[in-house]
């Protein structure tokens, strides 16, 4: 049997959070909900926020298998009944006694040692030093390009200055501010069907000119595609990996143009074959596509975050589907946790359980030696991410 309980965990994709102190069961539900909580859904949708609507949205969030599993994990951790109110009461007592100490115990029990935080969520961006100071584990920041693009679009600068500021901001983050990689959520904006020929320098000039003149005609896609290519160039120059969001996300994501397969033309282009690219969320529910790409493209990797934990029991299907084709050395564990430390916790517990199950099955079926399965568990939970991001 593959032993995972004591293995260390590097969470390769998640988002920073600060101590919020005591919270209600309603806040806990909203803050840990996949795709945004009930309040956000109401505010963004302009739905009248009646008590009936709120109660219904809260119930829906609590009725997911992911949420039920999290309550079971936390009830076990605190030694209380598996009941939301009992868990929240125990949680608030623990936070009141010392937030850092609570997170240390929580993450210590799950083996979480390192969090790679995409600082692009929440906005406005949290301060890296402040987040680090509150958390008892290693924090490695990732630089997201979309907030930078949004800021530059608010100015009236021309292309030459736009390009310089874009390059400088990314270079400064990587060389001065301790960021260990770059990330794009272009799947949320204009989709993953990015032509590698978008790297042509004049595409940026043409696109920004069209945007400044108030022309549509796909100008925003032209600009975003060009800037994604530029980010890949900069990642190679600074020898850091690029994370690209693929697959599921909150209800804003383009669920058609988020398929990893749309990235094939870009990532097999001669120049970009050399760039190390992590397919965030391994494209779930298109995770088999991502695994295929990790197989045929030597520098493409899979990150199982978000499907684990938010797709609940599908964690087994994710590891099983990804390991069908992705090399053992190219699969990284991640959670996509945000807002509260408990998401990362339950994700690590679920991820370990599912990984052990899948590796045990591979051993039982004569696909993998027991010793190799144990080694693979350590690689997928931490070692592969440590090597990819050159973490100590
Ligand atoms: Zn994320």
mmCIF file of C-alpha atoms and ligand atoms in Angstrom:
data_model
loop_
_atom_site.group_PDB
_atom_site.id
_atom_site.type_symbol
_atom_site.label_atom_id
_atom_site.label_comp_id
_atom_site.label_asym_id
_atom_site.label_seq_id
_atom_site.Cartn_x
_atom_site.Cartn_y
_atom_site.Cartn_z
ATOM 1 C CA UNK A 1 0.000 0.000 0.000
ATOM 2 C CA UNK A 2 1.224 3.460 -0.891
ATOM 3 C CA UNK A 3 1.719 5.504 2.298
ATOM 4 C CA UNK A 4 0.757 9.155 1.883
ATOM 5 C CA UNK A 5 -0.271 10.402 5.351
ATOM 6 C CA UNK A 6 3.176 11.657 6.290
ATOM 7 C CA UNK A 7 4.286 12.880 2.858
ATOM 8 C CA UNK A 8 4.936 16.615 2.484
ATOM 9 C CA UNK A 9 2.685 18.628 0.174
ATOM 10 C CA UNK A 10 3.520 21.509 -2.156
ATOM 11 C CA UNK A 11 0.270 23.182 -3.251
ATOM 12 C CA UNK A 12 1.272 24.363 -6.739
ATOM 13 C CA UNK A 13 -1.758 26.557 -7.405
ATOM 14 C CA UNK A 14 -3.810 28.500 -4.873
ATOM 15 C CA UNK A 15 -4.591 32.076 -3.844
ATOM 16 C CA UNK A 16 -3.495 34.189 -0.885
ATOM 17 C CA UNK A 17 -5.704 34.961 2.113
ATOM 18 C CA UNK A 18 -5.450 36.829 5.370
ATOM 19 C CA UNK A 19 -6.837 35.988 8.800
ATOM 20 C CA UNK A 20 -10.513 37.051 8.916
ATOM 21 C CA UNK A 21 -11.005 36.182 12.573
ATOM 22 C CA UNK A 22 -14.301 34.622 13.672
ATOM 23 C CA UNK A 23 -16.806 33.919 10.879
ATOM 24 C CA UNK A 24 -20.406 32.729 10.712
ATOM 25 C CA UNK A 25 -21.563 29.491 9.078
ATOM 26 C CA UNK A 26 -23.034 31.607 6.276
ATOM 27 C CA UNK A 27 -19.720 33.395 5.692
ATOM 28 C CA UNK A 28 -17.832 30.100 5.789
ATOM 29 C CA UNK A 29 -20.179 28.677 3.141
ATOM 30 C CA UNK A 30 -19.777 31.717 0.890
ATOM 31 C CA UNK A 31 -16.020 31.999 1.331
ATOM 32 C CA UNK A 32 -15.291 28.355 0.584
ATOM 33 C CA UNK A 33 -17.853 27.919 -2.224
ATOM 34 C CA UNK A 34 -16.654 26.916 -5.657
ATOM 35 C CA UNK A 35 -17.379 29.536 -8.301
ATOM 36 C CA UNK A 36 -18.073 32.268 -5.764
ATOM 37 C CA UNK A 37 -20.467 32.416 -2.852
ATOM 38 C CA UNK A 38 -24.159 33.266 -2.780
ATOM 39 C CA UNK A 39 -23.560 36.942 -2.008
ATOM 40 C CA UNK A 40 -21.237 37.436 -4.983
ATOM 41 C CA UNK A 41 -23.650 35.643 -7.307
ATOM 42 C CA UNK A 42 -26.439 37.936 -6.199
ATOM 43 C CA UNK A 43 -24.379 41.114 -6.378
ATOM 44 C CA UNK A 44 -22.934 40.354 -9.819
ATOM 45 C CA UNK A 45 -26.251 39.136 -11.215
ATOM 46 C CA UNK A 46 -28.379 41.982 -9.946
ATOM 47 C CA UNK A 47 -30.732 39.446 -8.330
ATOM 48 C CA UNK A 48 -32.725 40.911 -5.506
ATOM 49 C CA UNK A 49 -31.049 39.629 -2.341
ATOM 50 C CA UNK A 50 -34.075 38.376 -0.471
ATOM 51 C CA UNK A 51 -33.731 35.993 2.442
ATOM 52 C CA UNK A 52 -35.351 33.259 0.353
ATOM 53 C CA UNK A 53 -32.794 33.646 -2.469
ATOM 54 C CA UNK A 54 -29.898 33.732 -0.036
ATOM 55 C CA UNK A 55 -31.110 30.630 1.789
ATOM 56 C CA UNK A 56 -31.510 28.756 -1.473
ATOM 57 C CA UNK A 57 -28.044 29.716 -2.747
ATOM 58 C CA UNK A 58 -26.489 28.807 0.589
ATOM 59 C CA UNK A 59 -28.210 25.421 0.550
ATOM 60 C CA UNK A 60 -26.996 24.731 -2.976
ATOM 61 C CA UNK A 61 -23.398 25.447 -1.954
ATOM 62 C CA UNK A 62 -23.719 23.218 1.121
ATOM 63 C CA UNK A 63 -25.228 20.392 -0.917
ATOM 64 C CA UNK A 64 -22.087 19.731 -2.954
ATOM 65 C CA UNK A 65 -20.105 16.592 -2.146
ATOM 66 C CA UNK A 66 -17.007 18.806 -1.856
ATOM 67 C CA UNK A 67 -18.581 20.832 0.943
ATOM 68 C CA UNK A 68 -19.894 17.781 2.793
ATOM 69 C CA UNK A 69 -16.437 16.200 2.596
ATOM 70 C CA UNK A 70 -14.800 19.356 3.981
ATOM 71 C CA UNK A 71 -17.138 19.355 6.975
ATOM 72 C CA UNK A 72 -16.285 15.684 7.629
ATOM 73 C CA UNK A 73 -12.548 16.416 7.457
ATOM 74 C CA UNK A 74 -12.803 19.409 9.779
ATOM 75 C CA UNK A 75 -15.095 17.630 12.250
ATOM 76 C CA UNK A 76 -12.495 14.881 12.530
ATOM 77 C CA UNK A 77 -9.720 17.437 12.954
ATOM 78 C CA UNK A 78 -11.527 19.277 15.762
ATOM 79 C CA UNK A 79 -13.021 16.128 17.349
ATOM 80 C CA UNK A 80 -16.615 17.412 17.059
ATOM 81 C CA UNK A 81 -19.828 16.165 15.415
ATOM 82 C CA UNK A 82 -19.862 16.412 11.595
ATOM 83 C CA UNK A 83 -22.211 19.351 11.719
ATOM 84 C CA UNK A 84 -21.554 22.771 10.151
ATOM 85 C CA UNK A 85 -22.365 24.801 13.280
ATOM 86 C CA UNK A 86 -20.232 22.576 15.538
ATOM 87 C CA UNK A 87 -17.318 22.821 13.103
ATOM 88 C CA UNK A 88 -17.581 26.610 12.808
ATOM 89 C CA UNK A 89 -17.718 27.010 16.610
ATOM 90 C CA UNK A 90 -14.589 24.866 17.028
ATOM 91 C CA UNK A 91 -12.871 26.700 14.189
ATOM 92 C CA UNK A 92 -13.577 30.123 15.674
ATOM 93 C CA UNK A 93 -12.280 28.991 19.075
ATOM 94 C CA UNK A 94 -9.070 27.774 17.420
ATOM 95 C CA UNK A 95 -8.611 31.028 15.472
ATOM 96 C CA UNK A 96 -9.256 33.079 18.627
ATOM 97 C CA UNK A 97 -6.553 31.115 20.455
ATOM 98 C CA UNK A 98 -4.022 32.024 17.738
ATOM 99 C CA UNK A 99 -4.445 32.064 13.956
ATOM 100 C CA UNK A 100 -0.848 31.131 13.113
ATOM 101 C CA UNK A 101 -0.921 28.270 15.557
ATOM 102 C CA UNK A 102 -4.247 27.003 14.203
ATOM 103 C CA UNK A 103 -2.990 27.008 10.604
ATOM 104 C CA UNK A 104 0.247 25.329 11.730
ATOM 105 C CA UNK A 105 -1.699 22.457 13.314
ATOM 106 C CA UNK A 106 -4.113 22.213 10.386
ATOM 107 C CA UNK A 107 -1.422 22.201 7.706
ATOM 108 C CA UNK A 108 0.908 20.097 9.833
ATOM 109 C CA UNK A 109 -1.719 17.350 9.991
ATOM 110 C CA UNK A 110 -2.151 17.406 6.197
ATOM 111 C CA UNK A 111 1.585 17.774 5.521
ATOM 112 C CA UNK A 112 1.242 21.115 3.680
ATOM 113 C CA UNK A 113 4.660 22.774 3.575
ATOM 114 C CA UNK A 114 4.562 25.193 0.640
ATOM 115 C CA UNK A 115 1.880 27.278 -1.073
ATOM 116 C CA UNK A 116 2.400 28.757 -4.544
ATOM 117 C CA UNK A 117 0.061 31.730 -4.454
ATOM 118 C CA UNK A 118 -1.348 33.363 -7.577
ATOM 119 C CA UNK A 119 -1.617 36.937 -6.313
ATOM 120 C CA UNK A 120 -4.050 37.864 -9.119
ATOM 121 C CA UNK A 121 -6.943 36.836 -6.825
ATOM 122 C CA UNK A 122 -8.234 38.556 -4.724
ATOM 123 C CA UNK A 123 -8.103 42.076 -6.170
ATOM 124 C CA UNK A 124 -6.863 44.556 -5.121
ATOM 125 C CA UNK A 125 -3.787 42.402 -4.652
ATOM 126 C CA UNK A 126 -2.766 41.405 -1.151
ATOM 127 C CA UNK A 127 0.674 42.347 0.069
ATOM 128 C CA UNK A 128 3.127 39.446 -0.289
ATOM 129 C CA UNK A 129 5.016 40.288 2.923
ATOM 130 C CA UNK A 130 1.812 40.604 4.958
ATOM 131 C CA UNK A 131 0.503 37.234 3.726
ATOM 132 C CA UNK A 132 3.867 35.599 4.423
ATOM 133 C CA UNK A 133 3.999 37.026 7.936
ATOM 134 C CA UNK A 134 0.651 35.415 8.849
ATOM 135 C CA UNK A 135 1.287 31.935 7.499
ATOM 136 C CA UNK A 136 3.482 29.298 9.144
ATOM 137 C CA UNK A 137 4.455 27.707 5.799
ATOM 138 C CA UNK A 138 6.603 28.636 2.808
ATOM 139 C CA UNK A 139 4.871 31.070 0.403
ATOM 140 C CA UNK A 140 6.035 31.379 -3.228
ATOM 141 C CA UNK A 141 4.259 34.106 -5.261
ATOM 142 C CA UNK A 142 3.149 33.773 -8.900
ATOM 143 C CA UNK A 143 2.657 36.866 -11.094
ATOM 144 C CA UNK A 144 -0.624 37.065 -13.036
ATOM 145 C CA UNK A 145 -0.505 39.103 -16.252
ATOM 146 C CA UNK A 146 -4.193 40.102 -16.536
ATOM 147 C CA UNK A 147 -4.284 42.735 -13.726
ATOM 148 C CA UNK A 148 -1.178 44.281 -15.317
ATOM 149 C CA UNK A 149 -2.861 44.348 -18.751
ATOM 150 C CA UNK A 150 -5.981 45.941 -17.199
ATOM 151 C CA UNK A 151 -3.864 48.648 -15.542
ATOM 152 C CA UNK A 152 -1.992 49.415 -18.767
ATOM 153 C CA UNK A 153 -5.253 49.618 -20.736
ATOM 154 C CA UNK A 154 -6.496 52.297 -18.309
ATOM 155 C CA UNK A 155 -3.652 54.592 -19.439
ATOM 156 C CA UNK A 156 -3.428 56.425 -22.768
ATOM 157 C CA UNK A 157 0.172 55.375 -23.540
ATOM 158 C CA UNK A 158 1.173 54.210 -27.019
ATOM 159 C CA UNK A 159 2.433 50.738 -27.935
ATOM 160 C CA UNK A 160 6.125 51.375 -27.402
ATOM 161 C CA UNK A 161 5.594 52.536 -23.800
ATOM 162 C CA UNK A 162 2.916 49.854 -23.206
ATOM 163 C CA UNK A 163 5.325 47.124 -24.269
ATOM 164 C CA UNK A 164 8.178 48.513 -22.168
ATOM 165 C CA UNK A 165 6.025 48.754 -19.029
ATOM 166 C CA UNK A 166 4.617 45.249 -19.590
ATOM 167 C CA UNK A 167 8.069 43.708 -19.951
ATOM 168 C CA UNK A 168 9.499 45.709 -17.043
ATOM 169 C CA UNK A 169 6.686 44.798 -14.641
ATOM 170 C CA UNK A 170 7.143 41.072 -15.304
ATOM 171 C CA UNK A 171 10.942 41.265 -15.172
ATOM 172 C CA UNK A 172 10.854 43.235 -11.916
ATOM 173 C CA UNK A 173 8.477 40.734 -10.316
ATOM 174 C CA UNK A 174 10.756 37.845 -11.285
ATOM 175 C CA UNK A 175 14.152 39.387 -10.571
ATOM 176 C CA UNK A 176 13.494 41.750 -7.647
ATOM 177 C CA UNK A 177 10.235 40.829 -5.935
ATOM 178 C CA UNK A 178 10.729 37.088 -5.500
ATOM 179 C CA UNK A 179 7.991 35.846 -7.834
ATOM 180 C CA UNK A 180 8.777 32.319 -9.013
ATOM 181 C CA UNK A 181 6.629 32.201 -12.132
ATOM 182 C CA UNK A 182 4.023 33.844 -14.352
ATOM 183 C CA UNK A 183 0.336 32.996 -14.878
ATOM 184 C CA UNK A 184 -2.381 33.789 -17.416
ATOM 185 C CA UNK A 185 -6.156 33.392 -17.262
ATOM 186 C CA UNK A 186 -6.676 34.164 -20.944
ATOM 187 C CA UNK A 187 -9.242 31.300 -20.951
ATOM 188 C CA UNK A 188 -11.494 33.650 -18.948
ATOM 189 C CA UNK A 189 -11.045 36.451 -21.455
ATOM 190 C CA UNK A 190 -10.646 35.587 -25.122
ATOM 191 C CA UNK A 191 -9.974 31.842 -25.018
ATOM 192 C CA UNK A 192 -7.056 29.475 -25.500
ATOM 193 C CA UNK A 193 -7.095 29.390 -29.309
ATOM 194 C CA UNK A 194 -3.934 31.508 -29.499
ATOM 195 C CA UNK A 195 -1.951 31.409 -32.729
ATOM 196 C CA UNK A 196 1.809 31.298 -32.185
ATOM 197 C CA UNK A 197 2.086 33.850 -34.986
ATOM 198 C CA UNK A 198 0.545 36.335 -32.525
ATOM 199 C CA UNK A 199 4.109 36.790 -31.273
ATOM 200 C CA UNK A 200 4.791 38.988 -34.324
ATOM 201 C CA UNK A 201 5.811 42.343 -32.817
ATOM 202 C CA UNK A 202 3.460 44.354 -35.019
ATOM 203 C CA UNK A 203 0.394 42.485 -33.766
ATOM 204 C CA UNK A 204 0.665 44.364 -30.445
ATOM 205 C CA UNK A 205 1.060 47.705 -32.207
ATOM 206 C CA UNK A 206 -1.887 47.060 -34.495
ATOM 207 C CA UNK A 207 -4.153 45.723 -31.725
ATOM 208 C CA UNK A 208 -3.507 48.581 -29.288
ATOM 209 C CA UNK A 209 -4.022 51.145 -32.051
ATOM 210 C CA UNK A 210 -7.389 49.563 -32.897
ATOM 211 C CA UNK A 211 -8.400 49.502 -29.212
ATOM 212 C CA UNK A 212 -7.397 53.155 -28.741
ATOM 213 C CA UNK A 213 -9.488 54.092 -31.797
ATOM 214 C CA UNK A 214 -12.493 52.325 -30.291
ATOM 215 C CA UNK A 215 -12.547 49.597 -32.924
ATOM 216 C CA UNK A 216 -13.673 46.081 -32.107
ATOM 217 C CA UNK A 217 -12.905 43.525 -34.774
ATOM 218 C CA UNK A 218 -11.187 41.166 -32.383
ATOM 219 C CA UNK A 219 -8.618 43.791 -31.365
ATOM 220 C CA UNK A 220 -8.712 42.767 -27.698
ATOM 221 C CA UNK A 221 -8.084 39.129 -28.600
ATOM 222 C CA UNK A 222 -5.206 40.190 -30.858
ATOM 223 C CA UNK A 223 -3.652 42.141 -27.987
ATOM 224 C CA UNK A 224 -4.157 39.430 -25.364
ATOM 225 C CA UNK A 225 -2.810 36.722 -27.675
ATOM 226 C CA UNK A 226 0.280 38.821 -28.396
ATOM 227 C CA UNK A 227 0.862 39.528 -24.699
ATOM 228 C CA UNK A 228 0.528 35.828 -23.825
ATOM 229 C CA UNK A 229 3.250 35.054 -26.383
ATOM 230 C CA UNK A 230 5.373 37.814 -24.904
ATOM 231 C CA UNK A 231 4.890 36.344 -21.413
ATOM 232 C CA UNK A 232 6.076 32.951 -22.708
ATOM 233 C CA UNK A 233 9.154 34.663 -24.187
ATOM 234 C CA UNK A 234 9.884 36.329 -20.843
ATOM 235 C CA UNK A 235 9.423 33.047 -18.952
ATOM 236 C CA UNK A 236 12.057 31.439 -21.158
ATOM 237 C CA UNK A 237 14.369 34.438 -20.771
ATOM 238 C CA UNK A 238 14.091 34.291 -16.965
ATOM 239 C CA UNK A 239 13.942 30.487 -16.849
ATOM 240 C CA UNK A 240 10.662 30.243 -14.927
ATOM 241 C CA UNK A 241 7.512 28.216 -15.707
ATOM 242 C CA UNK A 242 4.335 29.708 -17.157
ATOM 243 C CA UNK A 243 0.977 28.703 -15.682
ATOM 244 C CA UNK A 244 -1.975 28.802 -18.068
ATOM 245 C CA UNK A 245 -5.511 28.358 -16.752
ATOM 246 C CA UNK A 246 -7.273 25.529 -18.601
ATOM 247 C CA UNK A 247 -10.677 23.955 -18.027
ATOM 248 C CA UNK A 248 -13.115 24.720 -15.246
ATOM 249 C CA UNK A 249 -13.333 27.998 -13.395
ATOM 250 C CA UNK A 250 -16.094 30.103 -11.915
ATOM 251 C CA UNK A 251 -19.169 30.865 -13.998
ATOM 252 C CA UNK A 252 -17.304 33.499 -16.019
ATOM 253 C CA UNK A 253 -14.988 31.023 -17.750
ATOM 254 C CA UNK A 254 -15.452 30.265 -21.442
ATOM 255 C CA UNK A 255 -16.227 26.569 -20.956
ATOM 256 C CA UNK A 256 -15.737 25.830 -24.661
ATOM 257 C CA UNK A 257 -12.551 27.769 -25.431
ATOM 258 C CA UNK A 258 -10.894 26.612 -22.177
ATOM 259 C CA UNK A 259 -10.036 23.148 -23.541
ATOM 260 C CA UNK A 260 -6.286 22.434 -23.335
ATOM 261 C CA UNK A 261 -6.346 21.166 -26.928
ATOM 262 C CA UNK A 262 -6.760 24.760 -28.116
ATOM 263 C CA UNK A 263 -3.211 25.401 -26.859
ATOM 264 C CA UNK A 264 -1.622 22.718 -29.044
ATOM 265 C CA UNK A 265 -0.645 25.036 -31.926
ATOM 266 C CA UNK A 266 0.948 27.492 -29.542
ATOM 267 C CA UNK A 267 2.856 25.002 -27.387
ATOM 268 C CA UNK A 268 4.166 22.854 -30.227
ATOM 269 C CA UNK A 269 5.433 25.917 -32.086
ATOM 270 C CA UNK A 270 9.235 25.576 -32.356
ATOM 271 C CA UNK A 271 10.013 28.621 -30.202
ATOM 272 C CA UNK A 272 7.631 27.667 -27.392
ATOM 273 C CA UNK A 273 8.497 23.979 -27.183
ATOM 274 C CA UNK A 274 11.304 25.121 -24.893
ATOM 275 C CA UNK A 275 8.987 26.929 -22.449
ATOM 276 C CA UNK A 276 7.954 25.033 -19.317
ATOM 277 C CA UNK A 277 4.166 25.354 -19.126
ATOM 278 C CA UNK A 278 1.909 24.140 -16.324
ATOM 279 C CA UNK A 279 -1.666 23.463 -17.481
ATOM 280 C CA UNK A 280 -3.537 24.720 -14.414
ATOM 281 C CA UNK A 281 -6.512 22.545 -13.343
ATOM 282 C CA UNK A 282 -5.191 20.012 -15.910
ATOM 283 C CA UNK A 283 -8.077 21.250 -18.032
ATOM 284 C CA UNK A 284 -10.730 19.452 -15.964
ATOM 285 C CA UNK A 285 -13.206 18.200 -17.208
ATOM 286 C CA UNK A 286 -10.905 17.882 -20.258
ATOM 287 C CA UNK A 287 -8.070 16.452 -18.120
ATOM 288 C CA UNK A 288 -7.275 13.628 -20.535
ATOM 289 C CA UNK A 289 -6.397 16.212 -23.190
ATOM 290 C CA UNK A 290 -3.961 17.908 -20.841
ATOM 291 C CA UNK A 291 -2.381 14.546 -19.988
ATOM 292 C CA UNK A 292 -1.906 13.776 -23.663
ATOM 293 C CA UNK A 293 -0.160 17.121 -24.131
ATOM 294 C CA UNK A 294 2.115 16.451 -21.144
ATOM 295 C CA UNK A 295 3.046 13.201 -22.864
ATOM 296 C CA UNK A 296 3.845 14.540 -26.349
ATOM 297 C CA UNK A 297 5.198 17.979 -25.396
ATOM 298 C CA UNK A 298 8.312 17.487 -23.246
ATOM 299 C CA UNK A 299 7.949 20.715 -21.270
ATOM 300 C CA UNK A 300 4.205 20.703 -20.597
ATOM 301 C CA UNK A 301 3.018 19.742 -17.087
ATOM 302 C CA UNK A 302 -0.342 19.012 -15.437
ATOM 303 C CA UNK A 303 -1.619 20.588 -12.212
ATOM 304 C CA UNK A 304 -4.640 18.784 -10.737
ATOM 305 C CA UNK A 305 -5.906 21.771 -8.733
ATOM 306 C CA UNK A 306 -9.548 22.835 -8.564
ATOM 307 C CA UNK A 307 -10.931 19.532 -9.868
ATOM 308 C CA UNK A 308 -9.406 18.484 -6.549
ATOM 309 C CA UNK A 309 -11.176 19.371 -4.240
ATOM 310 C CA UNK A 310 -14.195 20.974 -5.924
ATOM 311 C CA UNK A 311 -15.165 17.989 -8.096
ATOM 312 C CA UNK A 312 -15.279 15.878 -4.918
ATOM 313 C CA UNK A 313 -15.044 12.158 -5.528
ATOM 314 C CA UNK A 314 -13.874 12.812 -9.117
ATOM 315 C CA UNK A 315 -10.411 13.254 -7.549
ATOM 316 C CA UNK A 316 -9.914 9.546 -8.300
ATOM 317 C CA UNK A 317 -10.992 9.984 -11.930
ATOM 318 C CA UNK A 318 -8.684 12.989 -12.276
ATOM 319 C CA UNK A 319 -5.569 11.155 -11.080
ATOM 320 C CA UNK A 320 -6.547 8.054 -13.006
ATOM 321 C CA UNK A 321 -7.274 9.984 -16.229
ATOM 322 C CA UNK A 322 -4.176 12.147 -15.989
ATOM 323 C CA UNK A 323 -1.825 9.265 -15.191
ATOM 324 C CA UNK A 324 -3.146 7.407 -18.237
ATOM 325 C CA UNK A 325 -0.757 9.472 -20.363
ATOM 326 C CA UNK A 326 1.076 12.131 -18.351
ATOM 327 C CA UNK A 327 4.530 11.048 -17.155
ATOM 328 C CA UNK A 328 4.780 10.558 -13.373
ATOM 329 C CA UNK A 329 7.360 13.338 -13.245
ATOM 330 C CA UNK A 330 4.999 15.886 -14.840
ATOM 331 C CA UNK A 331 1.936 15.793 -12.591
ATOM 332 C CA UNK A 332 1.753 18.306 -9.728
ATOM 333 C CA UNK A 333 -0.694 18.425 -6.850
ATOM 334 C CA UNK A 334 -2.592 21.708 -6.270
ATOM 335 C CA UNK A 335 -5.849 22.843 -4.643
ATOM 336 C CA UNK A 336 -6.826 26.276 -6.001
ATOM 337 C CA UNK A 337 -7.679 27.117 -2.381
ATOM 338 C CA UNK A 338 -8.540 30.746 -1.602
ATOM 339 C CA UNK A 339 -10.048 32.977 1.102
ATOM 340 C CA UNK A 340 -9.686 30.533 4.018
ATOM 341 C CA UNK A 341 -6.998 27.980 4.948
ATOM 342 C CA UNK A 342 -9.538 25.151 5.257
ATOM 343 C CA UNK A 343 -9.915 24.650 1.480
ATOM 344 C CA UNK A 344 -6.213 23.808 1.103
ATOM 345 C CA UNK A 345 -6.521 21.462 4.073
ATOM 346 C CA UNK A 346 -9.451 19.383 2.852
ATOM 347 C CA UNK A 347 -7.968 19.365 -0.658
ATOM 348 C CA UNK A 348 -4.677 17.929 0.592
ATOM 349 C CA UNK A 349 -6.527 15.211 2.537
ATOM 350 C CA UNK A 350 -8.688 14.338 -0.484
ATOM 351 C CA UNK A 351 -5.784 14.568 -2.932
ATOM 352 C CA UNK A 352 -3.644 12.201 -0.857
ATOM 353 C CA UNK A 353 -6.480 9.710 -0.484
ATOM 354 C CA UNK A 354 -7.287 9.704 -4.220
ATOM 355 C CA UNK A 355 -3.653 9.511 -5.270
ATOM 356 C CA UNK A 356 -2.992 6.553 -2.966
ATOM 357 C CA UNK A 357 -6.071 4.764 -4.320
ATOM 358 C CA UNK A 358 -5.045 5.271 -7.959
ATOM 359 C CA UNK A 359 -1.408 4.283 -7.378
ATOM 360 C CA UNK A 360 -2.492 1.195 -5.389
ATOM 361 C CA UNK A 361 -4.723 0.168 -8.307
ATOM 362 C CA UNK A 362 -1.813 0.578 -10.728
ATOM 363 C CA UNK A 363 0.325 -1.672 -8.517
ATOM 364 C CA UNK A 364 -2.466 -4.241 -8.128
ATOM 365 C CA UNK A 365 -2.943 -4.339 -11.896
ATOM 366 C CA UNK A 366 0.764 -4.926 -12.503
ATOM 367 C CA UNK A 367 1.280 -1.510 -14.131
ATOM 368 C CA UNK A 368 3.740 -0.112 -11.603
ATOM 369 C CA UNK A 369 6.199 -1.516 -9.074
ATOM 370 C CA UNK A 370 5.219 -0.850 -5.447
ATOM 371 C CA UNK A 371 8.481 0.990 -4.839
ATOM 372 C CA UNK A 372 7.917 3.199 -7.899
ATOM 373 C CA UNK A 373 4.336 3.950 -6.809
ATOM 374 C CA UNK A 374 5.574 5.154 -3.420
ATOM 375 C CA UNK A 375 8.196 7.322 -5.103
ATOM 376 C CA UNK A 376 5.579 8.716 -7.527
ATOM 377 C CA UNK A 377 3.352 9.743 -4.600
ATOM 378 C CA UNK A 378 6.172 11.870 -3.194
ATOM 379 C CA UNK A 379 6.884 13.375 -6.606
ATOM 380 C CA UNK A 380 3.277 14.279 -7.400
ATOM 381 C CA UNK A 381 2.526 15.708 -3.950
ATOM 382 C CA UNK A 382 5.693 17.813 -3.711
ATOM 383 C CA UNK A 383 8.834 16.756 -5.597
ATOM 384 C CA UNK A 384 7.715 17.620 -9.137
ATOM 385 C CA UNK A 385 6.622 21.136 -8.133
ATOM 386 C CA UNK A 386 9.838 21.653 -6.152
ATOM 387 C CA UNK A 387 11.911 20.719 -9.194
ATOM 388 C CA UNK A 388 9.789 22.760 -11.634
ATOM 389 C CA UNK A 389 9.931 25.916 -9.502
ATOM 390 C CA UNK A 390 13.437 25.285 -8.127
ATOM 391 C CA UNK A 391 12.176 25.528 -4.549
ATOM 392 C CA UNK A 392 14.682 24.750 -1.829
HETATM 393 ZN ZN1 LIG B 1 -6.970 29.713 -9.190
#
